[in-house]
């Protein structure tokens, strides 16, 4: 047994005996296991459902609305993320987290029972509302239970869940759809969610809160409209609508107006949904920037690498997921090392700097891939990128949480998660637009009218469509995909320079909970009540 200090949300009751606080400590690992299950549900869902989509369309129809099955979920998740964080800060972390799990499971059950595409889209939005609170709840509760100095030990666990979701999602989705039917792609969430729900209910004990201030409804509406507009612009721009179309311009105008209004209102709201004072911390602001760019790069890489592997290197859809193992494995290892070093030394600034250098290097190396690049070479390049991301993924959350007061732990966690989500939306949209442009240009140059016709509707061909192409067109498409991935990764490397610049300005504030300052707050934070828990 090892004694670990846990920062508890809310105010400790005077004279509360340590034995009472000890209810929770003996089951810390049970709580962490339940949290990891909830985190996996949030990350795994879209990847499982993506594999089942062809089967879903075959049964329900509505091909023209197919993209909304994913977009509805993404919109609801992004818009609800900051709200869940604030609700946890105001009314208690446990209640907010349990509510998000219940909503997610209700949405999963209803999605599995959907009878047409309209119902499925609506139920997926319900599921997304719950998913918005899952990741935030996990991060904020860990922030409550474990002081930052000790939190690095658990980075490997979180990185492992992320890697498992990214690799296992397509495999699990395909297996479930082939053997049990697409509805089980949603029903599979129910037993896993029930385990997490039961464990959190029974084992986790956090002080209850009751805020006297009302919910900032106007702030919620303005932020939701702003986020929804941004996500729709990045989702529809260049695909459903031209970037210069009236619809995209309208969405940009609405989004900008809503966000400007939101910022103005947050300076006047009694209990702002996203208190702007947290951005006064230089470290928090820098971590938000780094998180945005990391999301931009990571999701762009995971989108284009499998496409390159399938179109150019001849990998199957299943194997292309497994071929991401060098990147995900390196990310897992470096995340664990960074966590252990941070816990033992209390120093962390070096990791964002190293992460920025490795990310830039990895993306540049990936931009060098062409039609002759071997899988071994591309695997090494991916490992370099993965090592860079491993230095950044959890450190950003750790430093962000260390930069705010305990009462703002939820909004700090949700804001960091939101910036990473928005970064991924921009990354997929901008890198995707550049990729599509290059593919169409090269196809037109190499295969003339035939090449232009092939990629006129979509620059991303699946394996079956690729096999049907004439040999000349197939070879031209391989060169086009190589050119497209080159352009996308060059852009990614240029954007990743921002990470390195931001990391250089990080101020290494001692992590709370270290041996020299067991409960003291740092950098102007208020001292938070601490209780001792026993980690088993």
Short mmCIF file of C-alpha atoms in Angstrom, two decimals:
data_model
loop_
_atom_site.label_atom_id
_atom_site.label_comp_id
_atom_site.label_asym_id
_atom_site.label_seq_id
_atom_site.Cartn_x
_atom_site.Cartn_y
_atom_site.Cartn_z
CA UNK A 1 0.00 0.00 0.00
CA UNK A 2 1.21 3.49 -0.76
CA UNK A 3 -0.21 6.70 0.66
CA UNK A 4 -1.21 9.22 -1.96
CA UNK A 5 -2.65 12.63 -1.34
CA UNK A 6 -5.83 13.34 -3.20
CA UNK A 7 -7.17 16.79 -3.87
CA UNK A 8 -10.87 16.64 -3.22
CA UNK A 9 -13.34 18.95 -4.90
CA UNK A 10 -15.46 21.15 -2.67
CA UNK A 11 -14.96 22.09 0.94
CA UNK A 12 -13.89 19.54 3.50
CA UNK A 13 -16.07 19.42 6.58
CA UNK A 14 -14.18 20.63 9.66
CA UNK A 15 -12.94 17.81 11.83
CA UNK A 16 -13.81 15.11 9.33
CA UNK A 17 -11.94 11.96 10.41
CA UNK A 18 -9.45 10.36 8.10
CA UNK A 19 -11.24 7.04 8.50
CA UNK A 20 -14.29 8.42 6.77
CA UNK A 21 -12.19 9.69 3.88
CA UNK A 22 -10.64 6.26 3.80
CA UNK A 23 -13.76 4.70 2.30
CA UNK A 24 -12.67 5.80 -1.10
CA UNK A 25 -8.93 5.29 -0.96
CA UNK A 26 -9.05 1.52 -0.62
CA UNK A 27 -10.76 1.29 -3.98
CA UNK A 28 -8.83 3.86 -5.98
CA UNK A 29 -7.81 1.37 -8.62
CA UNK A 30 -11.39 0.17 -8.99
CA UNK A 31 -12.42 3.77 -9.58
CA UNK A 32 -9.60 4.26 -12.10
CA UNK A 33 -10.63 1.08 -13.94
CA UNK A 34 -14.21 2.34 -14.18
CA UNK A 35 -12.96 5.72 -15.40
CA UNK A 36 -10.85 4.06 -18.09
CA UNK A 37 -13.89 2.05 -19.26
CA UNK A 38 -15.89 5.27 -19.56
CA UNK A 39 -13.02 6.94 -21.42
CA UNK A 40 -12.80 3.99 -23.82
CA UNK A 41 -16.56 4.19 -24.51
CA UNK A 42 -16.21 7.83 -25.54
CA UNK A 43 -13.21 7.18 -27.81
CA UNK A 44 -14.26 3.82 -29.25
CA UNK A 45 -17.79 4.61 -30.34
CA UNK A 46 -17.20 6.54 -33.56
CA UNK A 47 -14.57 4.05 -34.74
CA UNK A 48 -16.86 1.07 -34.19
CA UNK A 49 -19.83 2.79 -35.81
CA UNK A 50 -17.73 3.92 -38.79
CA UNK A 51 -17.05 0.29 -39.69
CA UNK A 52 -20.74 -0.58 -39.44
CA UNK A 53 -21.97 2.34 -41.58
CA UNK A 54 -22.22 0.48 -44.93
CA UNK A 55 -24.40 -2.18 -43.29
CA UNK A 56 -26.53 0.46 -41.54
CA UNK A 57 -27.18 2.28 -44.82
CA UNK A 58 -28.03 -1.02 -46.50
CA UNK A 59 -30.79 -1.68 -43.96
CA UNK A 60 -32.09 1.79 -43.11
CA UNK A 61 -31.41 3.60 -46.38
CA UNK A 62 -30.92 7.37 -46.29
CA UNK A 63 -27.48 7.42 -47.91
CA UNK A 64 -27.79 11.17 -48.48
CA UNK A 65 -27.95 11.70 -44.70
CA UNK A 66 -25.11 9.31 -43.89
CA UNK A 67 -22.62 11.97 -42.79
CA UNK A 68 -25.05 13.28 -40.17
CA UNK A 69 -24.76 10.05 -38.20
CA UNK A 70 -21.20 11.08 -37.36
CA UNK A 71 -21.70 14.85 -37.55
CA UNK A 72 -24.67 14.83 -35.15
CA UNK A 73 -22.66 12.91 -32.58
CA UNK A 74 -19.60 15.15 -33.00
CA UNK A 75 -21.63 18.35 -32.73
CA UNK A 76 -23.40 17.24 -29.57
CA UNK A 77 -20.14 16.09 -28.00
CA UNK A 78 -18.24 19.30 -28.76
CA UNK A 79 -21.09 21.60 -27.71
CA UNK A 80 -21.78 19.80 -24.42
CA UNK A 81 -18.15 19.34 -23.33
CA UNK A 82 -17.68 22.75 -21.61
CA UNK A 83 -21.17 22.55 -20.09
CA UNK A 84 -20.43 19.22 -18.39
CA UNK A 85 -17.19 20.61 -17.00
CA UNK A 86 -18.97 23.58 -15.48
CA UNK A 87 -21.81 21.48 -14.07
CA UNK A 88 -19.24 19.29 -12.30
CA UNK A 89 -17.61 22.36 -10.77
CA UNK A 90 -20.95 23.79 -9.63
CA UNK A 91 -22.90 20.76 -8.43
CA UNK A 92 -20.38 18.00 -7.88
CA UNK A 93 -18.21 15.87 -10.10
CA UNK A 94 -19.78 12.50 -9.32
CA UNK A 95 -23.36 13.47 -10.11
CA UNK A 96 -22.42 15.13 -13.39
CA UNK A 97 -20.31 12.15 -14.47
CA UNK A 98 -22.99 9.58 -13.62
CA UNK A 99 -25.56 11.66 -15.51
CA UNK A 100 -23.35 11.75 -18.61
CA UNK A 101 -22.92 7.95 -18.48
CA UNK A 102 -26.69 7.43 -18.19
CA UNK A 103 -27.42 9.77 -21.11
CA UNK A 104 -24.74 8.05 -23.21
CA UNK A 105 -26.22 4.62 -22.49
CA UNK A 106 -29.77 5.80 -23.23
CA UNK A 107 -28.54 7.21 -26.54
CA UNK A 108 -26.72 3.93 -27.29
CA UNK A 109 -29.82 1.83 -26.59
CA UNK A 110 -32.07 4.09 -28.67
CA UNK A 111 -29.54 4.14 -31.54
CA UNK A 112 -29.54 0.36 -31.58
CA UNK A 113 -33.35 0.38 -31.85
CA UNK A 114 -33.53 3.04 -34.60
CA UNK A 115 -35.91 2.20 -37.44
CA UNK A 116 -34.84 4.83 -39.95
CA UNK A 117 -31.94 7.18 -40.60
CA UNK A 118 -33.70 10.19 -39.06
CA UNK A 119 -34.16 8.36 -35.76
CA UNK A 120 -30.57 7.16 -35.80
CA UNK A 121 -29.24 10.70 -36.31
CA UNK A 122 -31.38 12.03 -33.44
CA UNK A 123 -30.42 9.23 -31.08
CA UNK A 124 -26.76 9.64 -31.99
CA UNK A 125 -27.04 13.29 -30.94
CA UNK A 126 -28.40 12.12 -27.56
CA UNK A 127 -25.47 9.74 -27.31
CA UNK A 128 -23.09 12.60 -28.14
CA UNK A 129 -24.54 14.75 -25.36
CA UNK A 130 -23.55 12.06 -22.88
CA UNK A 131 -20.18 11.48 -24.53
CA UNK A 132 -19.30 15.14 -23.99
CA UNK A 133 -19.24 14.50 -20.25
CA UNK A 134 -17.37 11.19 -20.31
CA UNK A 135 -13.88 12.40 -21.20
CA UNK A 136 -14.22 15.58 -19.16
CA UNK A 137 -15.51 13.63 -16.17
CA UNK A 138 -12.61 11.19 -16.32
CA UNK A 139 -9.99 13.93 -16.44
CA UNK A 140 -11.63 16.09 -13.76
CA UNK A 141 -12.19 13.20 -11.33
CA UNK A 142 -8.58 12.08 -11.73
CA UNK A 143 -7.67 15.70 -11.06
CA UNK A 144 -9.70 15.52 -7.83
CA UNK A 145 -8.37 12.16 -6.67
CA UNK A 146 -4.70 12.42 -7.51
CA UNK A 147 -2.42 15.46 -7.10
CA UNK A 148 -0.53 16.53 -10.25
CA UNK A 149 2.81 15.27 -8.95
CA UNK A 150 1.40 11.72 -8.73
CA UNK A 151 -0.84 11.94 -11.79
CA UNK A 152 1.94 11.17 -14.25
CA UNK A 153 1.89 7.52 -13.13
CA UNK A 154 -1.47 7.11 -14.78
CA UNK A 155 -0.60 8.71 -18.10
CA UNK A 156 0.39 5.37 -19.59
CA UNK A 157 -2.99 3.94 -18.65
CA UNK A 158 -4.83 6.76 -20.47
CA UNK A 159 -2.51 6.59 -23.48
CA UNK A 160 -3.03 2.82 -23.58
CA UNK A 161 -6.81 3.25 -23.68
CA UNK A 162 -6.43 5.74 -26.53
CA UNK A 163 -4.19 3.39 -28.50
CA UNK A 164 -6.53 0.45 -27.85
CA UNK A 165 -9.51 2.46 -29.09
CA UNK A 166 -7.76 3.62 -32.26
CA UNK A 167 -6.48 0.15 -33.16
CA UNK A 168 -9.30 -1.98 -31.81
CA UNK A 169 -12.23 0.17 -32.94
CA UNK A 170 -12.32 -0.88 -36.60
CA UNK A 171 -11.52 -4.51 -35.72
CA UNK A 172 -14.23 -4.72 -33.06
CA UNK A 173 -16.72 -2.87 -35.24
CA UNK A 174 -16.16 -5.22 -38.17
CA UNK A 175 -16.38 -8.34 -36.00
CA UNK A 176 -19.57 -7.22 -34.24
CA UNK A 177 -21.27 -6.16 -37.48
CA UNK A 178 -20.37 -9.39 -39.31
CA UNK A 179 -21.42 -11.74 -36.50
CA UNK A 180 -24.13 -9.99 -34.47
CA UNK A 181 -25.45 -7.23 -36.72
CA UNK A 182 -24.93 -3.47 -36.74
CA UNK A 183 -27.29 -2.82 -33.84
CA UNK A 184 -24.81 -4.46 -31.50
CA UNK A 185 -22.28 -1.79 -32.43
CA UNK A 186 -24.43 0.33 -30.10
CA UNK A 187 -25.67 -2.32 -27.69
CA UNK A 188 -22.09 -3.31 -26.82
CA UNK A 189 -21.85 -0.03 -24.88
CA UNK A 190 -24.55 -1.10 -22.44
CA UNK A 191 -22.74 -3.82 -20.42
CA UNK A 192 -19.48 -1.87 -20.37
CA UNK A 193 -21.27 1.31 -19.34
CA UNK A 194 -23.23 -0.55 -16.67
CA UNK A 195 -19.98 -1.79 -15.12
CA UNK A 196 -18.55 1.72 -15.05
CA UNK A 197 -21.82 3.12 -13.69
CA UNK A 198 -22.02 0.57 -10.87
CA UNK A 199 -18.37 0.93 -9.87
CA UNK A 200 -18.50 4.74 -9.81
CA UNK A 201 -21.79 4.74 -7.86
CA UNK A 202 -20.58 2.35 -5.17
CA UNK A 203 -16.90 3.14 -4.83
CA UNK A 204 -16.37 6.82 -5.64
CA UNK A 205 -17.03 9.21 -2.77
CA UNK A 206 -16.64 12.91 -3.49
CA UNK A 207 -18.04 15.79 -1.42
CA UNK A 208 -21.35 17.08 -2.72
CA UNK A 209 -21.65 20.67 -3.87
CA UNK A 210 -24.51 23.04 -4.33
CA UNK A 211 -23.89 26.29 -6.12
CA UNK A 212 -26.12 29.20 -5.17
CA UNK A 213 -25.61 30.79 -8.56
CA UNK A 214 -27.86 29.79 -11.44
CA UNK A 215 -26.73 28.10 -14.61
CA UNK A 216 -25.44 30.51 -17.26
CA UNK A 217 -28.07 29.61 -19.85
CA UNK A 218 -27.25 32.49 -22.21
CA UNK A 219 -23.56 31.55 -22.11
CA UNK A 220 -24.45 27.92 -22.87
CA UNK A 221 -26.59 28.95 -25.87
CA UNK A 222 -23.99 31.33 -27.30
CA UNK A 223 -21.15 28.83 -26.87
CA UNK A 224 -23.22 26.01 -28.36
CA UNK A 225 -24.12 28.11 -31.43
CA UNK A 226 -20.48 29.17 -31.86
CA UNK A 227 -19.06 25.64 -31.55
CA UNK A 228 -21.78 24.16 -33.79
CA UNK A 229 -21.04 26.73 -36.49
CA UNK A 230 -17.29 26.03 -36.34
CA UNK A 231 -17.75 22.26 -36.56
CA UNK A 232 -20.23 22.57 -39.43
CA UNK A 233 -17.86 24.85 -41.35
CA UNK A 234 -15.00 22.39 -40.96
CA UNK A 235 -17.27 19.43 -41.76
CA UNK A 236 -19.09 20.86 -44.77
CA UNK A 237 -16.44 23.17 -46.20
CA UNK A 238 -15.01 21.79 -49.44
CA UNK A 239 -17.31 18.73 -49.39
CA UNK A 240 -21.02 19.52 -49.05
CA UNK A 241 -20.48 23.18 -49.96
CA UNK A 242 -17.69 25.19 -51.57
CA UNK A 243 -15.57 27.16 -49.10
CA UNK A 244 -16.77 30.41 -50.66
CA UNK A 245 -20.45 29.40 -50.80
CA UNK A 246 -23.16 31.48 -49.14
CA UNK A 247 -23.93 28.71 -46.64
CA UNK A 248 -20.35 28.50 -45.38
CA UNK A 249 -20.09 32.29 -45.19
CA UNK A 250 -23.34 32.41 -43.20
CA UNK A 251 -22.05 29.80 -40.76
CA UNK A 252 -18.76 31.67 -40.33
CA UNK A 253 -20.66 34.90 -39.64
CA UNK A 254 -22.99 33.22 -37.14
CA UNK A 255 -20.09 31.47 -35.43
CA UNK A 256 -17.98 34.61 -35.09
CA UNK A 257 -20.93 36.66 -33.82
CA UNK A 258 -21.89 33.99 -31.28
CA UNK A 259 -18.35 33.61 -29.95
CA UNK A 260 -17.79 37.37 -29.69
CA UNK A 261 -21.09 37.64 -27.84
CA UNK A 262 -20.09 34.72 -25.63
CA UNK A 263 -16.79 36.34 -24.61
CA UNK A 264 -18.59 39.62 -23.89
CA UNK A 265 -21.22 37.88 -21.77
CA UNK A 266 -18.70 35.82 -19.80
CA UNK A 267 -17.27 39.02 -18.32
CA UNK A 268 -20.71 39.82 -16.88
CA UNK A 269 -22.29 36.47 -16.00
CA UNK A 270 -22.60 35.64 -12.28
CA UNK A 271 -21.35 32.07 -12.83
CA UNK A 272 -19.82 31.99 -16.34
CA UNK A 273 -19.84 28.63 -18.10
CA UNK A 274 -16.23 29.26 -19.17
CA UNK A 275 -14.63 31.74 -16.73
CA UNK A 276 -12.16 33.82 -18.70
CA UNK A 277 -9.87 34.33 -15.71
CA UNK A 278 -8.41 30.85 -16.25
CA UNK A 279 -6.76 32.20 -19.41
CA UNK A 280 -4.80 34.68 -17.32
CA UNK A 281 -2.53 31.78 -16.49
CA UNK A 282 0.17 31.72 -19.14
CA UNK A 283 0.61 27.98 -18.80
CA UNK A 284 -3.10 27.25 -19.21
CA UNK A 285 -3.30 29.37 -22.37
CA UNK A 286 -0.18 27.73 -23.80
CA UNK A 287 -1.55 24.25 -23.05
CA UNK A 288 -4.78 25.17 -24.84
CA UNK A 289 -2.74 26.16 -27.91
CA UNK A 290 -0.61 23.01 -27.74
CA UNK A 291 -3.72 20.84 -27.30
CA UNK A 292 -5.36 22.44 -30.35
CA UNK A 293 -2.32 21.83 -32.56
CA UNK A 294 -1.85 18.28 -31.23
CA UNK A 295 -5.46 17.49 -32.14
CA UNK A 296 -4.94 19.10 -35.54
CA UNK A 297 -1.93 16.90 -36.28
CA UNK A 298 -2.99 13.64 -34.65
CA UNK A 299 -6.38 13.25 -36.31
CA UNK A 300 -4.99 14.37 -39.64
CA UNK A 301 -2.29 11.71 -39.39
CA UNK A 302 -4.70 8.95 -38.40
CA UNK A 303 -6.91 9.89 -41.36
CA UNK A 304 -4.28 9.98 -44.12
CA UNK A 305 -1.86 7.27 -43.01
CA UNK A 306 -4.35 4.39 -43.46
CA UNK A 307 -5.41 5.90 -46.80
CA UNK A 308 -1.79 5.99 -47.97
CA UNK A 309 -1.20 2.44 -46.74
CA UNK A 310 -4.24 1.11 -48.57
CA UNK A 311 -3.85 3.02 -51.84
CA UNK A 312 -0.06 2.99 -52.20
CA UNK A 313 1.30 0.15 -50.06
CA UNK A 314 -1.55 -2.26 -50.82
CA UNK A 315 -2.68 -2.88 -47.23
CA UNK A 316 -6.18 -4.11 -46.48
CA UNK A 317 -8.55 -1.94 -44.46
CA UNK A 318 -7.97 -4.14 -41.40
CA UNK A 319 -4.19 -4.26 -41.78
CA UNK A 320 -3.95 -0.50 -42.29
CA UNK A 321 -5.27 -0.10 -38.75
CA UNK A 322 -2.69 -2.55 -37.42
CA UNK A 323 0.05 -0.79 -39.39
CA UNK A 324 -0.52 2.25 -37.16
CA UNK A 325 0.95 0.24 -34.28
CA UNK A 326 4.43 1.85 -34.55
CA UNK A 327 2.91 5.29 -34.01
CA UNK A 328 0.54 4.23 -31.25
CA UNK A 329 3.12 2.01 -29.55
CA UNK A 330 5.70 4.81 -29.48
CA UNK A 331 3.02 7.17 -28.16
CA UNK A 332 2.21 4.74 -25.34
CA UNK A 333 5.85 4.18 -24.35
CA UNK A 334 6.85 7.85 -24.33
CA UNK A 335 3.69 8.79 -22.45
CA UNK A 336 4.54 6.27 -19.73
CA UNK A 337 8.15 7.47 -19.54
CA UNK A 338 7.07 11.11 -19.41
CA UNK A 339 4.62 10.30 -16.64
CA UNK A 340 7.14 8.42 -14.53
CA UNK A 341 9.83 11.08 -14.92
CA UNK A 342 7.35 13.83 -14.09
CA UNK A 343 6.20 11.98 -10.96
CA UNK A 344 9.73 11.29 -9.73
CA UNK A 345 11.28 14.67 -10.56
CA UNK A 346 8.33 17.05 -10.66
CA UNK A 347 9.74 18.56 -13.86
CA UNK A 348 7.76 18.60 -17.09
CA UNK A 349 8.75 21.51 -19.35
CA UNK A 350 11.25 19.38 -21.24
CA UNK A 351 8.50 17.07 -22.55
CA UNK A 352 6.49 19.63 -24.55
CA UNK A 353 9.77 20.85 -26.05
CA UNK A 354 10.93 17.33 -26.98
CA UNK A 355 7.41 16.51 -28.15
CA UNK A 356 7.36 19.54 -30.44
CA UNK A 357 10.73 18.64 -31.98
CA UNK A 358 9.75 15.00 -32.53
CA UNK A 359 6.36 15.93 -33.94
CA UNK A 360 7.87 18.33 -36.48
CA UNK A 361 10.54 15.75 -37.41
CA UNK A 362 8.02 12.90 -37.72
CA UNK A 363 5.65 14.89 -39.91
CA UNK A 364 8.50 16.03 -42.14
CA UNK A 365 9.69 12.44 -42.53
CA UNK A 366 6.17 11.29 -43.37
CA UNK A 367 5.99 13.99 -46.04
CA UNK A 368 8.92 12.27 -47.78
CA UNK A 369 6.95 9.07 -48.43
CA UNK A 370 6.29 8.20 -52.07
CA UNK A 371 5.17 5.18 -54.09
CA UNK A 372 8.43 3.36 -53.31
CA UNK A 373 8.48 3.79 -49.52
CA UNK A 374 8.54 0.47 -47.69
CA UNK A 375 6.34 -0.38 -44.71
CA UNK A 376 9.42 -0.57 -42.48
CA UNK A 377 10.48 2.95 -43.43
CA UNK A 378 6.99 4.39 -42.98
CA UNK A 379 6.74 2.53 -39.65
CA UNK A 380 9.91 4.23 -38.39
CA UNK A 381 8.58 7.62 -39.49
CA UNK A 382 5.29 6.92 -37.69
CA UNK A 383 7.15 5.92 -34.53
CA UNK A 384 8.93 9.30 -34.47
CA UNK A 385 5.59 11.12 -34.75
CA UNK A 386 4.05 8.86 -32.11
CA UNK A 387 6.90 9.56 -29.71
CA UNK A 388 6.27 13.27 -30.12
CA UNK A 389 2.55 12.94 -29.47
CA UNK A 390 3.24 10.75 -26.43
CA UNK A 391 5.24 13.59 -24.88
CA UNK A 392 2.29 15.93 -25.34
CA UNK A 393 -1.02 14.09 -25.01
CA UNK A 394 -1.32 13.85 -21.22
CA UNK A 395 1.22 16.50 -20.21
CA UNK A 396 -1.05 19.18 -21.69
CA UNK A 397 -3.92 18.13 -19.41
CA UNK A 398 -1.61 17.77 -16.41
CA UNK A 399 -0.14 21.27 -16.75
CA UNK A 400 -3.54 22.82 -17.55
CA UNK A 401 -5.07 21.36 -14.38
CA UNK A 402 -2.05 22.42 -12.34
CA UNK A 403 -2.55 26.01 -13.55
CA UNK A 404 -6.03 26.59 -12.08
CA UNK A 405 -7.71 26.52 -8.71
CA UNK A 406 -9.48 23.36 -7.59
CA UNK A 407 -12.87 25.02 -8.06
CA UNK A 408 -12.11 25.41 -11.78
CA UNK A 409 -10.84 21.85 -12.33
CA UNK A 410 -13.87 20.91 -14.42
CA UNK A 411 -13.77 23.89 -16.78
CA UNK A 412 -10.00 23.51 -17.14
CA UNK A 413 -10.42 19.87 -18.15
CA UNK A 414 -13.34 20.60 -20.48
CA UNK A 415 -11.62 23.58 -22.11
CA UNK A 416 -8.47 21.57 -22.83
CA UNK A 417 -10.58 18.74 -24.25
CA UNK A 418 -12.63 21.19 -26.32
CA UNK A 419 -9.56 22.84 -27.86
CA UNK A 420 -8.19 19.43 -28.82
CA UNK A 421 -11.56 18.50 -30.37
CA UNK A 422 -11.72 21.75 -32.33
CA UNK A 423 -8.13 21.24 -33.43
CA UNK A 424 -9.03 17.82 -34.81
CA UNK A 425 -11.98 19.30 -36.73
CA UNK A 426 -9.76 21.96 -38.29
CA UNK A 427 -7.00 19.43 -38.98
CA UNK A 428 -9.26 17.01 -40.80
CA UNK A 429 -10.89 19.84 -42.78
CA UNK A 430 -7.80 21.82 -43.79
CA UNK A 431 -5.46 18.89 -44.37
CA UNK A 432 -8.31 17.10 -46.14
CA UNK A 433 -8.96 20.03 -48.45
CA UNK A 434 -5.26 20.26 -49.34
CA UNK A 435 -5.06 16.50 -49.87
CA UNK A 436 -8.12 16.43 -52.15
CA UNK A 437 -6.83 19.36 -54.21
CA UNK A 438 -3.45 17.73 -54.78
CA UNK A 439 -4.96 14.33 -55.63
CA UNK A 440 -7.29 15.83 -58.22
CA UNK A 441 -4.50 17.90 -59.77
CA UNK A 442 -2.12 14.95 -60.08
CA UNK A 443 -4.85 12.64 -61.39
CA UNK A 444 -5.76 15.18 -64.05
CA UNK A 445 -2.09 15.60 -65.00
CA UNK A 446 -1.30 11.88 -65.14
CA UNK A 447 -4.56 10.36 -66.38
CA UNK A 448 -6.22 13.27 -68.16
CA UNK A 449 -10.01 13.37 -68.36
CA UNK A 450 -10.25 9.81 -67.01
CA UNK A 451 -8.32 10.74 -63.87
CA UNK A 452 -10.33 13.91 -63.37
CA UNK A 453 -13.58 11.98 -63.71
CA UNK A 454 -12.51 9.32 -61.20
CA UNK A 455 -11.78 11.81 -58.41
CA UNK A 456 -14.44 14.38 -59.31
CA UNK A 457 -16.83 13.22 -56.58
CA UNK A 458 -14.28 12.06 -54.02
CA UNK A 459 -10.51 11.99 -53.86
CA UNK A 460 -10.62 9.12 -51.36
CA UNK A 461 -11.35 5.77 -53.01
CA UNK A 462 -12.04 2.59 -51.07
CA UNK A 463 -10.23 -0.67 -51.80
CA UNK A 464 -13.01 -2.05 -54.03
CA UNK A 465 -13.18 1.09 -56.16
CA UNK A 466 -9.40 1.12 -56.49
CA UNK A 467 -9.29 -2.45 -57.79
CA UNK A 468 -11.85 -1.65 -60.49
CA UNK A 469 -9.67 1.10 -61.99
CA UNK A 470 -7.65 0.49 -65.17
CA UNK A 471 -3.93 -0.11 -64.50
CA UNK A 472 -2.97 3.33 -65.80
CA UNK A 473 -5.52 5.08 -63.61
CA UNK A 474 -4.57 2.97 -60.58
CA UNK A 475 -0.89 3.90 -60.95
CA UNK A 476 -1.82 7.55 -61.39
CA UNK A 477 -3.97 7.39 -58.25
CA UNK A 478 -1.07 5.95 -56.23
CA UNK A 479 1.13 8.86 -57.29
CA UNK A 480 -1.72 11.27 -56.56
CA UNK A 481 -2.21 9.91 -53.02
CA UNK A 482 1.54 10.17 -52.41
CA UNK A 483 1.45 13.80 -53.53
CA UNK A 484 -1.62 14.47 -51.40
CA UNK A 485 -0.13 12.99 -48.24
CA UNK A 486 3.10 14.90 -48.91
CA UNK A 487 1.19 18.18 -49.00
CA UNK A 488 -0.89 17.31 -45.92
CA UNK A 489 2.12 16.35 -43.81
CA UNK A 490 4.16 19.37 -44.91
CA UNK A 491 1.29 21.52 -43.68
CA UNK A 492 1.15 19.48 -40.46
CA UNK A 493 4.88 20.00 -39.86
CA UNK A 494 4.51 23.76 -40.39
CA UNK A 495 1.60 23.93 -37.94
CA UNK A 496 3.49 21.78 -35.40
CA UNK A 497 6.15 24.52 -35.16
CA UNK A 498 3.58 26.36 -33.02
CA UNK A 499 3.87 23.58 -30.41
CA UNK A 500 7.61 24.05 -30.10
CA UNK A 501 7.31 27.83 -29.85
CA UNK A 502 4.56 27.58 -27.21
CA UNK A 503 6.53 24.98 -25.24
CA UNK A 504 9.53 27.30 -24.97
CA UNK A 505 7.39 29.84 -23.10
CA UNK A 506 5.98 27.36 -20.57
CA UNK A 507 6.79 28.34 -16.99
CA UNK A 508 7.72 25.29 -14.93
CA UNK A 509 5.49 25.80 -11.88
CA UNK A 510 6.06 23.07 -9.23
CA UNK A 511 3.36 20.41 -9.40
CA UNK A 512 1.00 20.38 -6.45
CA UNK A 513 1.24 17.44 -4.11
CA UNK A 514 5.02 17.09 -4.31
CA UNK A 515 7.10 16.19 -1.26
CA UNK A 516 8.02 19.81 -0.56
CA UNK A 517 4.47 21.17 -0.78
CA UNK A 518 1.89 18.56 0.04
CA UNK A 519 -1.13 20.77 -0.18
CA UNK A 520 0.01 24.24 -1.08
CA UNK A 521 -1.31 25.89 -4.15
CA UNK A 522 1.02 27.45 -6.66
CA UNK A 523 1.16 30.43 -8.96
CA UNK A 524 -1.55 32.35 -7.18
CA UNK A 525 -3.95 29.43 -6.74
CA UNK A 526 -5.98 29.14 -3.58
CA UNK A 527 -5.02 26.32 -1.30
CA UNK A 528 -7.37 23.42 -1.83
CA UNK A 529 -8.46 21.06 0.95
CA UNK A 530 -6.57 17.79 0.72
CA UNK A 531 -7.44 14.37 2.02
CA UNK A 532 -5.25 11.32 2.18
CA UNK A 533 -6.23 8.28 0.19
CA UNK A 534 -4.56 4.93 0.03
CA UNK A 535 -3.75 3.61 -3.42
CA UNK A 536 -3.85 -0.13 -3.68
#
